GROMACS .gro file of C-alpha atoms in nm:
model
  430
    1UNK     CA    1  -5.343  14.720  -1.020
    2UNK     CA    2  -5.458  15.046  -1.178
    3UNK     CA    3  -5.255  15.257  -0.931
    4UNK     CA    4  -4.942  15.050  -1.007
    5UNK     CA    5  -5.004  15.087  -1.382
    6UNK     CA    6  -5.059  15.456  -1.347
    7UNK     CA    7  -4.729  15.495  -1.159
    8UNK     CA    8  -4.539  15.296  -1.425
    9UNK     CA    9  -4.697  15.507  -1.704
   10UNK     CA   10  -4.602  15.829  -1.532
   11UNK     CA   11  -4.249  15.699  -1.480
   12UNK     CA   12  -4.214  15.610  -1.848
   13UNK     CA   13  -4.363  15.944  -1.941
   14UNK     CA   14  -4.114  16.126  -1.724
   15UNK     CA   15  -3.826  15.949  -1.895
   16UNK     CA   16  -3.955  16.040  -2.240
   17UNK     CA   17  -4.035  16.389  -2.127
   18UNK     CA   18  -3.675  16.445  -2.040
   19UNK     CA   19  -3.574  16.308  -2.378
   20UNK     CA   20  -3.841  16.506  -2.566
   21UNK     CA   21  -3.939  16.798  -2.345
   22UNK     CA   22  -4.130  16.962  -2.627
   23UNK     CA   23  -4.370  16.673  -2.675
   24UNK     CA   24  -4.508  16.549  -2.342
   25UNK     CA   25  -4.807  16.372  -2.500
   26UNK     CA   26  -4.583  16.177  -2.734
   27UNK     CA   27  -4.360  16.073  -2.446
   28UNK     CA   28  -4.660  15.954  -2.246
   29UNK     CA   29  -4.788  15.748  -2.545
   30UNK     CA   30  -4.457  15.576  -2.602
   31UNK     CA   31  -4.431  15.489  -2.232
   32UNK     CA   32  -4.776  15.330  -2.232
   33UNK     CA   33  -4.692  15.123  -2.545
   34UNK     CA   34  -4.376  14.984  -2.383
   35UNK     CA   35  -4.564  14.877  -2.068
   36UNK     CA   36  -4.837  14.709  -2.276
   37UNK     CA   37  -4.581  14.502  -2.472
   38UNK     CA   38  -4.414  14.382  -2.153
   39UNK     CA   39  -4.747  14.284  -1.999
   40UNK     CA   40  -4.846  14.088  -2.312
   41UNK     CA   41  -4.517  13.892  -2.309
   42UNK     CA   42  -4.557  13.810  -1.939
   43UNK     CA   43  -4.907  13.674  -1.986
   44UNK     CA   44  -4.804  13.465  -2.289
   45UNK     CA   45  -4.530  13.295  -2.084
   46UNK     CA   46  -4.771  13.226  -1.797
   47UNK     CA   47  -5.034  13.076  -2.029
   48UNK     CA   48  -4.781  12.850  -2.210
   49UNK     CA   49  -4.644  12.721  -1.880
   50UNK     CA   50  -4.992  12.644  -1.757
   51UNK     CA   51  -5.072  12.451  -2.075
   52UNK     CA   52  -4.754  12.242  -2.044
   53UNK     CA   53  -4.820  12.155  -1.680
   54UNK     CA   54  -5.177  12.056  -1.761
   55UNK     CA   55  -5.061  11.833  -2.050
   56UNK     CA   56  -4.805  11.662  -1.824
   57UNK     CA   57  -5.066  11.593  -1.558
   58UNK     CA   58  -5.299  11.447  -1.819
   59UNK     CA   59  -5.024  11.217  -1.954
   60UNK     CA   60  -4.937  11.091  -1.606
   61UNK     CA   61  -5.305  11.026  -1.536
   62UNK     CA   62  -5.336  10.829  -1.860
   63UNK     CA   63  -5.033  10.618  -1.772
   64UNK     CA   64  -5.161  10.553  -1.423
   65UNK     CA   65  -5.500  10.450  -1.558
   66UNK     CA   66  -5.336  10.210  -1.812
   67UNK     CA   67  -5.411   9.848  -1.707
   68UNK     CA   68  -5.103   9.634  -1.613
   69UNK     CA   69  -5.025   9.343  -1.849
   70UNK     CA   70  -4.965   9.020  -1.655
   71UNK     CA   71  -4.920   8.652  -1.740
   72UNK     CA   72  -5.262   8.490  -1.741
   73UNK     CA   73  -5.204   8.127  -1.848
   74UNK     CA   74  -4.956   7.883  -2.003
   75UNK     CA   75  -5.034   7.626  -2.272
   76UNK     CA   76  -4.801   7.325  -2.306
   77UNK     CA   77  -4.791   7.133  -2.634
   78UNK     CA   78  -4.591   6.858  -2.806
   79UNK     CA   79  -4.590   6.675  -3.142
   80UNK     CA   80  -4.744   6.367  -2.975
   81UNK     CA   81  -4.909   6.275  -2.647
   82UNK     CA   82  -4.812   5.907  -2.638
   83UNK     CA   83  -4.463   5.755  -2.624
   84UNK     CA   84  -4.307   5.415  -2.607
   85UNK     CA   85  -4.044   5.355  -2.334
   86UNK     CA   86  -3.709   5.527  -2.405
   87UNK     CA   87  -3.867   5.760  -2.661
   88UNK     CA   88  -3.793   6.133  -2.635
   89UNK     CA   89  -4.039   6.419  -2.686
   90UNK     CA   90  -3.968   6.793  -2.697
   91UNK     CA   91  -4.236   7.003  -2.524
   92UNK     CA   92  -4.300   7.374  -2.581
   93UNK     CA   93  -4.480   7.635  -2.371
   94UNK     CA   94  -4.680   7.939  -2.486
   95UNK     CA   95  -4.783   8.225  -2.255
   96UNK     CA   96  -5.111   8.418  -2.275
   97UNK     CA   97  -5.133   8.769  -2.123
   98UNK     CA   98  -5.417   8.983  -1.993
   99UNK     CA   99  -5.392   9.215  -2.295
  100UNK     CA  100  -5.475   8.925  -2.528
  101UNK     CA  101  -5.124   8.871  -2.662
  102UNK     CA  102  -4.941   8.536  -2.677
  103UNK     CA  103  -4.577   8.446  -2.712
  104UNK     CA  104  -4.357   8.136  -2.678
  105UNK     CA  105  -4.167   8.094  -2.353
  106UNK     CA  106  -3.796   8.030  -2.407
  107UNK     CA  107  -3.628   8.103  -2.075
  108UNK     CA  108  -3.722   8.100  -1.709
  109UNK     CA  109  -3.954   7.800  -1.742
  110UNK     CA  110  -3.951   7.543  -1.461
  111UNK     CA  111  -4.033   7.200  -1.603
  112UNK     CA  112  -4.146   6.915  -1.378
  113UNK     CA  113  -4.294   6.565  -1.393
  114UNK     CA  114  -4.542   6.440  -1.134
  115UNK     CA  115  -4.453   6.076  -1.207
  116UNK     CA  116  -4.082   6.019  -1.264
  117UNK     CA  117  -4.138   5.644  -1.280
  118UNK     CA  118  -4.332   5.704  -1.604
  119UNK     CA  119  -4.154   6.002  -1.760
  120UNK     CA  120  -3.868   6.235  -1.678
  121UNK     CA  121  -3.818   6.586  -1.814
  122UNK     CA  122  -3.510   6.805  -1.850
  123UNK     CA  123  -3.470   7.174  -1.770
  124UNK     CA  124  -3.526   7.261  -2.136
  125UNK     CA  125  -3.852   7.065  -2.167
  126UNK     CA  126  -3.730   6.738  -2.322
  127UNK     CA  127  -3.932   6.445  -2.190
  128UNK     CA  128  -3.808   6.084  -2.185
  129UNK     CA  129  -4.050   5.794  -2.149
  130UNK     CA  130  -3.950   5.548  -1.877
  131UNK     CA  131  -4.228   5.292  -1.827
  132UNK     CA  132  -4.597   5.249  -1.920
  133UNK     CA  133  -4.831   5.483  -1.734
  134UNK     CA  134  -4.945   5.847  -1.728
  135UNK     CA  135  -4.734   6.146  -1.620
  136UNK     CA  136  -4.833   6.509  -1.586
  137UNK     CA  137  -4.565   6.740  -1.722
  138UNK     CA  138  -4.588   7.102  -1.612
  139UNK     CA  139  -4.427   7.431  -1.714
  140UNK     CA  140  -4.429   7.706  -1.450
  141UNK     CA  141  -4.341   8.076  -1.474
  142UNK     CA  142  -4.404   8.331  -1.197
  143UNK     CA  143  -4.643   8.097  -1.020
  144UNK     CA  144  -4.852   8.031  -1.334
  145UNK     CA  145  -4.847   7.671  -1.462
  146UNK     CA  146  -4.955   7.478  -1.768
  147UNK     CA  147  -4.995   7.098  -1.775
  148UNK     CA  148  -4.945   6.836  -2.044
  149UNK     CA  149  -5.058   6.478  -1.996
  150UNK     CA  150  -4.817   6.223  -2.142
  151UNK     CA  151  -4.906   5.858  -2.187
  152UNK     CA  152  -4.635   5.594  -2.206
  153UNK     CA  153  -4.748   5.272  -2.371
  154UNK     CA  154  -4.602   4.951  -2.511
  155UNK     CA  155  -4.599   4.918  -2.893
  156UNK     CA  156  -4.886   4.669  -2.888
  157UNK     CA  157  -5.053   4.607  -3.223
  158UNK     CA  158  -4.994   4.956  -3.363
  159UNK     CA  159  -4.801   4.956  -3.690
  160UNK     CA  160  -4.511   5.180  -3.789
  161UNK     CA  161  -4.620   5.460  -4.021
  162UNK     CA  162  -4.311   5.684  -4.040
  163UNK     CA  163  -3.946   5.692  -3.943
  164UNK     CA  164  -3.711   5.983  -3.891
  165UNK     CA  165  -3.360   6.051  -3.757
  166UNK     CA  166  -3.272   6.337  -3.525
  167UNK     CA  167  -3.074   6.545  -3.570
  168UNK     CA  168  -3.124   6.537  -3.944
  169UNK     CA  169  -2.811   6.747  -4.005
  170UNK     CA  170  -2.502   6.771  -3.788
  171UNK     CA  171  -2.140   6.881  -3.813
  172UNK     CA  172  -1.825   6.762  -3.643
  173UNK     CA  173  -1.449   6.727  -3.694
  174UNK     CA  174  -1.248   6.411  -3.768
  175UNK     CA  175  -1.262   6.188  -3.463
  176UNK     CA  176  -1.582   6.349  -3.334
  177UNK     CA  177  -1.885   6.143  -3.229
  178UNK     CA  178  -2.254   6.226  -3.280
  179UNK     CA  179  -2.538   6.022  -3.123
  180UNK     CA  180  -2.837   5.992  -3.357
  181UNK     CA  181  -3.191   5.895  -3.257
  182UNK     CA  182  -3.420   5.685  -3.479
  183UNK     CA  183  -3.779   5.779  -3.397
  184UNK     CA  184  -4.084   5.596  -3.527
  185UNK     CA  185  -4.443   5.719  -3.554
  186UNK     CA  186  -4.714   5.453  -3.510
  187UNK     CA  187  -5.069   5.418  -3.634
  188UNK     CA  188  -5.210   5.506  -3.290
  189UNK     CA  189  -5.020   5.838  -3.291
  190UNK     CA  190  -4.755   5.724  -3.045
  191UNK     CA  191  -4.380   5.773  -3.086
  192UNK     CA  192  -4.110   5.513  -3.023
  193UNK     CA  193  -3.731   5.509  -3.006
  194UNK     CA  194  -3.597   5.255  -3.256
  195UNK     CA  195  -3.220   5.285  -3.213
  196UNK     CA  196  -3.176   4.922  -3.110
  197UNK     CA  197  -3.418   4.760  -3.354
  198UNK     CA  198  -3.341   4.974  -3.659
  199UNK     CA  199  -3.074   4.875  -3.911
  200UNK     CA  200  -2.810   5.148  -3.928
  201UNK     CA  201  -2.571   5.211  -4.211
  202UNK     CA  202  -2.336   5.468  -4.362
  203UNK     CA  203  -2.341   5.542  -4.735
  204UNK     CA  204  -1.995   5.698  -4.701
  205UNK     CA  205  -1.795   5.494  -4.445
  206UNK     CA  206  -1.471   5.663  -4.549
  207UNK     CA  207  -1.613   5.988  -4.411
  208UNK     CA  208  -1.819   5.865  -4.117
  209UNK     CA  209  -1.929   5.530  -3.971
  210UNK     CA  210  -2.224   5.440  -3.750
  211UNK     CA  211  -2.267   5.159  -3.498
  212UNK     CA  212  -2.577   4.952  -3.421
  213UNK     CA  213  -2.710   5.208  -3.174
  214UNK     CA  214  -2.682   5.515  -3.399
  215UNK     CA  215  -2.351   5.651  -3.271
  216UNK     CA  216  -2.167   5.820  -3.559
  217UNK     CA  217  -1.787   5.844  -3.562
  218UNK     CA  218  -1.633   6.096  -3.801
  219UNK     CA  219  -1.326   5.983  -3.996
  220UNK     CA  220  -1.232   6.225  -4.274
  221UNK     CA  221  -1.356   6.560  -4.410
  222UNK     CA  222  -1.663   6.541  -4.632
  223UNK     CA  223  -2.037   6.473  -4.611
  224UNK     CA  224  -2.177   6.132  -4.520
  225UNK     CA  225  -2.533   6.005  -4.539
  226UNK     CA  226  -2.637   5.791  -4.242
  227UNK     CA  227  -2.950   5.577  -4.273
  228UNK     CA  228  -3.179   5.386  -4.038
  229UNK     CA  229  -3.439   5.140  -4.169
  230UNK     CA  230  -3.715   4.928  -4.017
  231UNK     CA  231  -4.032   4.761  -4.143
  232UNK     CA  232  -3.983   4.899  -4.493
  233UNK     CA  233  -3.927   5.258  -4.378
  234UNK     CA  234  -3.597   5.441  -4.410
  235UNK     CA  235  -3.475   5.774  -4.276
  236UNK     CA  236  -3.147   5.953  -4.339
  237UNK     CA  237  -2.929   6.213  -4.173
  238UNK     CA  238  -2.652   6.421  -4.326
  239UNK     CA  239  -2.327   6.438  -4.132
  240UNK     CA  240  -2.073   6.699  -4.238
  241UNK     CA  241  -1.717   6.635  -4.126
  242UNK     CA  242  -1.524   6.959  -4.134
  243UNK     CA  243  -1.152   6.987  -4.185
  244UNK     CA  244  -0.994   7.005  -3.843
  245UNK     CA  245  -0.819   7.335  -3.778
  246UNK     CA  246  -0.443   7.302  -3.732
  247UNK     CA  247  -0.355   7.219  -3.376
  248UNK     CA  248  -0.189   7.498  -3.184
  249UNK     CA  249   0.044   7.488  -2.890
  250UNK     CA  250  -0.152   7.507  -2.565
  251UNK     CA  251   0.109   7.428  -2.301
  252UNK     CA  252   0.468   7.334  -2.224
  253UNK     CA  253   0.599   7.102  -1.951
  254UNK     CA  254   0.924   6.934  -1.850
  255UNK     CA  255   0.948   6.561  -1.797
  256UNK     CA  256   1.008   6.491  -1.515
  257UNK     CA  257   0.849   6.788  -1.337
  258UNK     CA  258   1.038   6.692  -1.018
  259UNK     CA  259   1.367   6.502  -0.989
  260UNK     CA  260   1.587   6.382  -0.705
  261UNK     CA  261   1.939   6.304  -0.820
  262UNK     CA  262   2.273   6.223  -0.660
  263UNK     CA  263   2.568   6.458  -0.675
  264UNK     CA  264   2.777   6.389  -0.983
  265UNK     CA  265   2.500   6.203  -1.166
  266UNK     CA  266   2.336   6.310  -1.493
  267UNK     CA  267   1.978   6.291  -1.619
  268UNK     CA  268   1.815   6.377  -1.952
  269UNK     CA  269   1.524   6.624  -1.924
  270UNK     CA  270   1.262   6.651  -2.201
  271UNK     CA  271   1.041   6.945  -2.292
  272UNK     CA  272   0.690   6.824  -2.382
  273UNK     CA  273   0.446   7.040  -2.579
  274UNK     CA  274   0.065   7.006  -2.549
  275UNK     CA  275  -0.166   7.098  -2.838
  276UNK     CA  276  -0.527   7.206  -2.876
  277UNK     CA  277  -0.623   6.872  -3.032
  278UNK     CA  278  -0.524   6.691  -2.712
  279UNK     CA  279  -0.195   6.551  -2.841
  280UNK     CA  280   0.149   6.589  -2.687
  281UNK     CA  281   0.497   6.550  -2.827
  282UNK     CA  282   0.856   6.636  -2.734
  283UNK     CA  283   0.957   6.989  -2.825
  284UNK     CA  284   1.327   7.005  -2.919
  285UNK     CA  285   1.336   7.378  -2.994
  286UNK     CA  286   1.370   7.508  -2.642
  287UNK     CA  287   1.623   7.716  -2.454
  288UNK     CA  288   1.735   7.557  -2.128
  289UNK     CA  289   1.854   7.748  -1.822
  290UNK     CA  290   1.936   7.675  -1.458
  291UNK     CA  291   1.852   7.881  -1.153
  292UNK     CA  292   2.179   7.791  -0.981
  293UNK     CA  293   2.468   7.633  -1.175
  294UNK     CA  294   2.642   7.548  -0.846
  295UNK     CA  295   2.364   7.299  -0.776
  296UNK     CA  296   2.301   7.171  -1.130
  297UNK     CA  297   2.394   7.262  -1.485
  298UNK     CA  298   2.189   7.196  -1.800
  299UNK     CA  299   2.316   7.153  -2.154
  300UNK     CA  300   2.157   7.289  -2.471
  301UNK     CA  301   2.000   6.946  -2.528
  302UNK     CA  302   1.854   6.923  -2.177
  303UNK     CA  303   2.117   6.698  -2.014
  304UNK     CA  304   2.123   6.776  -1.642
  305UNK     CA  305   2.440   6.733  -1.435
  306UNK     CA  306   2.416   6.745  -1.056
  307UNK     CA  307   2.696   6.960  -0.915
  308UNK     CA  308   2.630   7.049  -0.551
  309UNK     CA  309   2.377   6.978  -0.278
  310UNK     CA  310   2.049   7.167  -0.269
  311UNK     CA  311   1.746   7.248  -0.486
  312UNK     CA  312   1.730   7.431  -0.817
  313UNK     CA  313   1.468   7.520  -1.079
  314UNK     CA  314   1.546   7.421  -1.436
  315UNK     CA  315   1.356   7.622  -1.699
  316UNK     CA  316   1.270   7.547  -2.061
  317UNK     CA  317   1.158   7.834  -2.288
  318UNK     CA  318   0.997   7.802  -2.631
  319UNK     CA  319   0.866   8.064  -2.877
  320UNK     CA  320   0.586   7.936  -3.106
  321UNK     CA  321   0.510   8.034  -3.465
  322UNK     CA  322   0.284   8.318  -3.345
  323UNK     CA  323   0.568   8.469  -3.144
  324UNK     CA  324   0.417   8.368  -2.810
  325UNK     CA  325   0.664   8.263  -2.541
  326UNK     CA  326   0.600   7.946  -2.338
  327UNK     CA  327   0.786   7.846  -2.023
  328UNK     CA  328   0.806   7.534  -1.807
  329UNK     CA  329   1.000   7.444  -1.493
  330UNK     CA  330   1.131   7.133  -1.321
  331UNK     CA  331   1.231   7.123  -0.955
  332UNK     CA  332   1.556   6.932  -0.904
  333UNK     CA  333   1.689   6.817  -0.568
  334UNK     CA  334   2.056   6.715  -0.551
  335UNK     CA  335   2.152   6.480  -0.267
  336UNK     CA  336   2.497   6.369  -0.155
  337UNK     CA  337   2.631   6.066  -0.343
  338UNK     CA  338   2.795   5.748  -0.222
  339UNK     CA  339   3.162   5.743  -0.320
  340UNK     CA  340   3.277   5.430  -0.135
  341UNK     CA  341   3.152   5.134   0.068
  342UNK     CA  342   3.399   4.951   0.295
  343UNK     CA  343   3.316   4.620   0.465
  344UNK     CA  344   3.507   4.524   0.778
  345UNK     CA  345   3.664   4.327   0.924
  346UNK     CA  346   3.820   4.257   0.588
  347UNK     CA  347   3.901   3.889   0.664
  348UNK     CA  348   3.953   3.632   0.536
  349UNK     CA  349   3.726   3.453   0.780
  350UNK     CA  350   3.708   3.082   0.864
  351UNK     CA  351   3.379   2.942   0.991
  352UNK     CA  352   3.243   2.607   1.089
  353UNK     CA  353   2.901   2.514   0.950
  354UNK     CA  354   2.639   2.704   1.155
  355UNK     CA  355   2.894   2.950   1.296
  356UNK     CA  356   2.857   3.325   1.228
  357UNK     CA  357   3.061   3.639   1.192
  358UNK     CA  358   2.926   3.998   1.198
  359UNK     CA  359   3.041   4.229   0.920
  360UNK     CA  360   2.990   4.607   0.908
  361UNK     CA  361   2.958   4.833   0.605
  362UNK     CA  362   3.087   5.191   0.627
  363UNK     CA  363   2.947   5.428   0.365
  364UNK     CA  364   3.133   5.740   0.256
  365UNK     CA  365   2.947   6.032   0.094
  366UNK     CA  366   3.057   6.307  -0.144
  367UNK     CA  367   3.008   6.582   0.115
  368UNK     CA  368   3.179   6.387   0.394
  369UNK     CA  369   2.861   6.387   0.603
  370UNK     CA  370   2.684   6.076   0.736
  371UNK     CA  371   2.369   5.947   0.573
  372UNK     CA  372   2.101   5.682   0.613
  373UNK     CA  373   2.208   5.425   0.356
  374UNK     CA  374   2.006   5.127   0.245
  375UNK     CA  375   2.263   4.847   0.230
  376UNK     CA  376   2.215   4.545   0.007
  377UNK     CA  377   2.425   4.248   0.129
  378UNK     CA  378   2.513   3.961  -0.104
  379UNK     CA  379   2.694   3.626  -0.096
  380UNK     CA  380   2.861   3.487  -0.407
  381UNK     CA  381   2.770   3.129  -0.295
  382UNK     CA  382   2.464   3.114  -0.074
  383UNK     CA  383   2.499   2.738  -0.051
  384UNK     CA  384   2.829   2.795   0.135
  385UNK     CA  385   2.744   3.106   0.337
  386UNK     CA  386   2.445   3.335   0.375
  387UNK     CA  387   2.438   3.697   0.486
  388UNK     CA  388   2.163   3.914   0.639
  389UNK     CA  389   2.222   4.266   0.772
  390UNK     CA  390   2.594   4.189   0.767
  391UNK     CA  391   2.565   3.867   0.974
  392UNK     CA  392   2.737   3.585   0.784
  393UNK     CA  393   2.642   3.226   0.866
  394UNK     CA  394   2.838   2.921   0.745
  395UNK     CA  395   2.646   2.644   0.572
  396UNK     CA  396   2.842   2.390   0.367
  397UNK     CA  397   3.212   2.343   0.315
  398UNK     CA  398   3.358   2.585   0.061
  399UNK     CA  399   3.439   2.946   0.004
  400UNK     CA  400   3.214   3.253  -0.058
  401UNK     CA  401   3.269   3.625  -0.109
  402UNK     CA  402   3.050   3.870   0.084
  403UNK     CA  403   2.982   4.222  -0.051
  404UNK     CA  404   2.767   4.525   0.037
  405UNK     CA  405   2.614   4.766  -0.219
  406UNK     CA  406   2.467   5.116  -0.164
  407UNK     CA  407   2.317   5.323  -0.450
  408UNK     CA  408   2.497   5.110  -0.707
  409UNK     CA  409   2.837   5.139  -0.538
  410UNK     CA  410   2.979   4.799  -0.428
  411UNK     CA  411   3.220   4.733  -0.145
  412UNK     CA  412   3.533   4.529  -0.119
  413UNK     CA  413   3.477   4.153  -0.119
  414UNK     CA  414   3.531   3.965   0.210
  415UNK     CA  415   3.631   3.596   0.180
  416UNK     CA  416   3.459   3.351   0.408
  417UNK     CA  417   3.574   2.983   0.419
  418UNK     CA  418   3.350   2.724   0.573
  419UNK     CA  419   3.479   2.388   0.697
  420UNK     CA  420   3.830   2.254   0.773
  421UNK     CA  421   3.982   2.414   0.462
  422UNK     CA  422   4.181   2.724   0.556
  423UNK     CA  423   4.123   3.032   0.345
  424UNK     CA  424   4.380   3.072   0.074
  425UNK     CA  425   4.260   3.404  -0.063
  426UNK     CA  426   4.287   3.747   0.090
  427UNK     CA  427   4.033   4.028   0.065
  428UNK     CA  428   3.883   4.057  -0.280
  429UNK     CA  429   3.741   4.375  -0.429
  430UNK     CA  430   3.379   4.304  -0.529
   0.00000   0.00000   0.00000
């Protein structure tokens, strides 16, 4: 170390000697001062770094030595420990930790009942009494459980000491329904549900009404006081009926959504608007359009006219008050239409009672192609002659006219005379 220092001093001295050749001692002194300052700065940096590393190691050690806080136990509590059947009780759970702290448990709690025949419990800790007996209700988090023993008893000789309605305050809109619960406290500390036995009433029936089981139905905006009374006790709840927000358009549809129609026929389509309050009504302010006017055309009022065979989409478009565009479609199928029905042989025909003659109906379509018609045969006087699938059978003496109808189009009328009387009338158009 000394040799290295000596060499650095001599080097610095040489530099200064060249600068100040007349003063070698001064040059040597200045060189030594420069080296000392550099050495001091180097050692300061080293010491500071060492201090910082040591402090970091100490902090890590402290953190590692810090004891871990874990859940130690759970306490389950409720306003009462005894219920009558059908009564409801809200349980709560509080956690205790190894560092001595406590806090209520809101989420992540698994609630369970070890006797569902006595009491059931929901996922949020609401217990419902079912039948007399004892049930253990538990709350579990991370494998740690707390237990609450609930007794379900019959009213017995205990007397009613207090009455309350839950919820005590509630809000809804006109038409809304709110179920209220009348809960009684008895002299033995038990709780009972009194919805059926209590006398319910509304102080403001124009705003809200209540039935015999505590179900409130809102009518008009305002605040209504609902009461329940039993054994000289009365409890009240305040129901606020808010003004319903204006209904907004929530959807658009075409009635019918699908239609099969014959060529040349017409049909009125209707645009139907749905609203956020659940209502629907026809929407006249729509723009109608057709995907193929050669198949079907649509008027400004929604009157569809079938033009040619095939399928086409009919669209209705509406722009609401907010500027939002709504669209709906209807799928229309156009089939060929019956243009004529001809029954042959045209007659007239003379039959004896019980004798038959076979008639045939030929159906002509708008596109000139064959179809699968459903033919409806008819006789003007069934007492004289009957007809089934074109087979005419004579019955009593007289004259009848036979016709065939397909899709509302009727054929020519064929005269059939039964008995010795000769037919006097030629073919008749039905």
